[in-house]
Structure formats: C-alpha cells, structure tokens
Amino acid sequence: MPARLIDGKAVAAEVLARVRAAVVRLTAGQRPPPTLATILVGDDAASQIYVRNKRRTCEEVGIGSRSHNLPADVAQSRLLELIGALNAADDVDGILVQLPLPPHIDTTEVIEYIRADKDVDGFHPYNVGRLAQRIPALRPCTPAGVIELLCHTGETFYGRDAVVVGASNHVGRPMALELLLAGATVTVCHRFTRDLAAHVQRAEILVAAVGKPGLIRGDWVRQGATVIDIGISRLADNRLTGDVQFEAASQRAAWITPVPGGVGPMTVAMLMHNTVEAAQRRRAR
Ligand code: GUN
C-alpha cells in the first residue's frame, strides 16, 4: 500500500492558528504585540524570498515585524551594532539574521551576539546546549517542526530506531537531539558514513537533511517506515525535489512528507511559535 502523505501545510496552519490565539491573549488590554526583527544582508534571491515569507507570515498572525535590509558589503561591526540595538530594544522579542551571510562576515560571532532569549532561530549555542541537556528553551525551528509532524502521524518515539542523514549545525545535529529527547535510539549519518544504505534500511524513522536530490534510494527505505525529507533542491527543469526518491520510497513507507509542502511550511510556523514563546518568557519576568 502506498504511503500516507504528511501534509505540512495543514499542520503548519494548525500551529499558526495556535500562534494567532496566543497573540490575541498577549495583546489583550492594548499591550503591544510580540515583535520579530529580521535582518537581511545582501540581495541573494532565495534569501529575499524566505525573508519576505517570514515578514508576511508575521502580519498574518498579528506578530509585529521590523525589517532591516543591509548591503552585501556591510561591515561586521555595523551588523553587530544593529544586533546590539535590537538586543537592548524592549519592544523587540525575537531577532532573526537570515543565513547564509556574505563570506566576509563571521557568522559564528553574529549568531553568538544575538541575545539567547531573543534567538528565535534557536541557533545560539545556549539554546542548542539547553536542547542537548534536555531542558529546551528556544528550539531550532526545522527540527522542532519535524517533531510536530511526527506527532501528527501518531508516531511513538520510545526505543524506535531513528536515522538522521546529514549533520549540519542548524538542522541535522539539533534534529538528532530532538529525537533523542523524544526517546528514540538515534544514528546520525554524514559524509564519512561508510554504508549509508545499511543505516537507512534499519530506520523506523528516517530524516533526510542533506540537500542532494535523490541521495536516498527508495528501495533502501524500510517497510512501514516514517520518512521525513528536509532536503530541498531545484532541478534543471525548475522542479523542486527532496533527498529521498519519493515515488519508490512511497511504495515502502507508511508515512512520507512531500517536497514541497512537507517540512518547508513548518519552519516558518515554528519561527512564529518561537517568537510568541520568547515574548511570553520575557513578559513573565
Ligand atoms: N537560511 C535558510 N534557512 C534559515 C533559517 O531557518 N534561519 C535563518 N536565519 N536563515 C536561514
């Protein structure tokens, strides 16, 4: 039987509805809305689209949006100065610096300069460390969105064999920490993994986060597995595709995310969720 599709658009819409309701509660009595500041450096076309989408979603759910567009040759010191001002601004709850940054910018310094309690991407080492220590604060958006999707399928995690393919700082690694926190037995595969197929074949929960079209062959997928495809690449014919061979994998998996329309919408929804959470935590102090 072909796999059931995990509808990321529908689950994201549910998350956004909860965010909207939380914003209504937070703004009762004329209080200011939770507010997200986004910083875009340069004119990379894909980044422009992503940031526009984030700013528009803020408007849709009632979150305040402050937009900062800086030129591609901005000095590191100028970028840090802006982040410093946003760190200190009482009316800013979340700060997002769109990545990648131009090569002359030290991305690590930028991420670490954002106040951890305003780091709505969940990229700051404090937030990643909290996740690693099972006391999550602001969680990286894409991995947290994947957990939402998995919960939606009725997936149980305790003792299940989960395999994450891809070990990036912002997706693969925190994804493994999320699955570990949820109780799965987690394997992380990366460029030095010797027998990728053997690991994939064991996975009851398979998460692919590499960005290489079709890297995961459909016939490697375990019968009845839940397959989450975070990879998204544009083919020569302009179609978007994931890391997993979708058609063949669908013949074996029980559940699978489409690309597009699977994990993608969850990242922005979880960013909105984190912005509300950051505002709630700051106002509770
Ligand atoms: N670039 C691609 N994805 C992301 C993301 O989730 N956050 C940020 N800040 N930049 C990105």
GROMACS .gro file of N, CA and C and ligand atoms in nm, residues 54 96-99 121 123 267, ligand 1:
model
   35
   54LYS      N    1   0.869   3.520   0.575
   54LYS     CA    2   0.867   3.532   0.723
   54LYS      C    3   0.798   3.661   0.764
   96LEU      N    4   1.610   3.764   1.402
   96LEU     CA    5   1.648   3.661   1.305
   96LEU      C    6   1.741   3.724   1.202
   97VAL      N    7   1.861   3.669   1.189
   97VAL     CA    8   1.953   3.710   1.084
   97VAL      C    9   1.949   3.602   0.977
   98GLN      N   10   1.902   3.636   0.859
   98GLN     CA   11   1.889   3.536   0.753
   98GLN      C   12   2.027   3.486   0.709
   99LEU      N   13   2.043   3.355   0.700
   99LEU     CA   14   2.167   3.292   0.654
   99LEU      C   15   2.147   3.236   0.514
  121ASP      N   16   1.557   3.166   1.610
  121ASP     CA   17   1.603   3.058   1.522
  121ASP      C   18   1.647   2.937   1.605
  123PHE      N   19   1.953   2.900   1.715
  123PHE     CA   20   2.088   2.864   1.668
  123PHE      C   21   2.197   2.895   1.770
  267THR      N   22   0.888   2.527   0.909
  267THR     CA   23   0.998   2.609   0.961
  267THR      C   24   0.947   2.749   0.996
  286GUN     N1   25   1.854   3.023   0.587
  286GUN     C1   26   1.792   2.910   0.547
  286GUN     N2   27   1.712   2.863   0.647
  286GUN     C2   28   1.724   2.950   0.751
  286GUN     C3   29   1.666   2.956   0.880
  286GUN     O1   30   1.587   2.870   0.922
  286GUN     N3   31   1.703   3.063   0.956
  286GUN     C4   32   1.791   3.155   0.913
  286GUN     N4   33   1.822   3.256   0.997
  286GUN     N5   34   1.847   3.152   0.793
  286GUN     C5   35   1.814   3.051   0.713
   0.00000   0.00000   0.00000
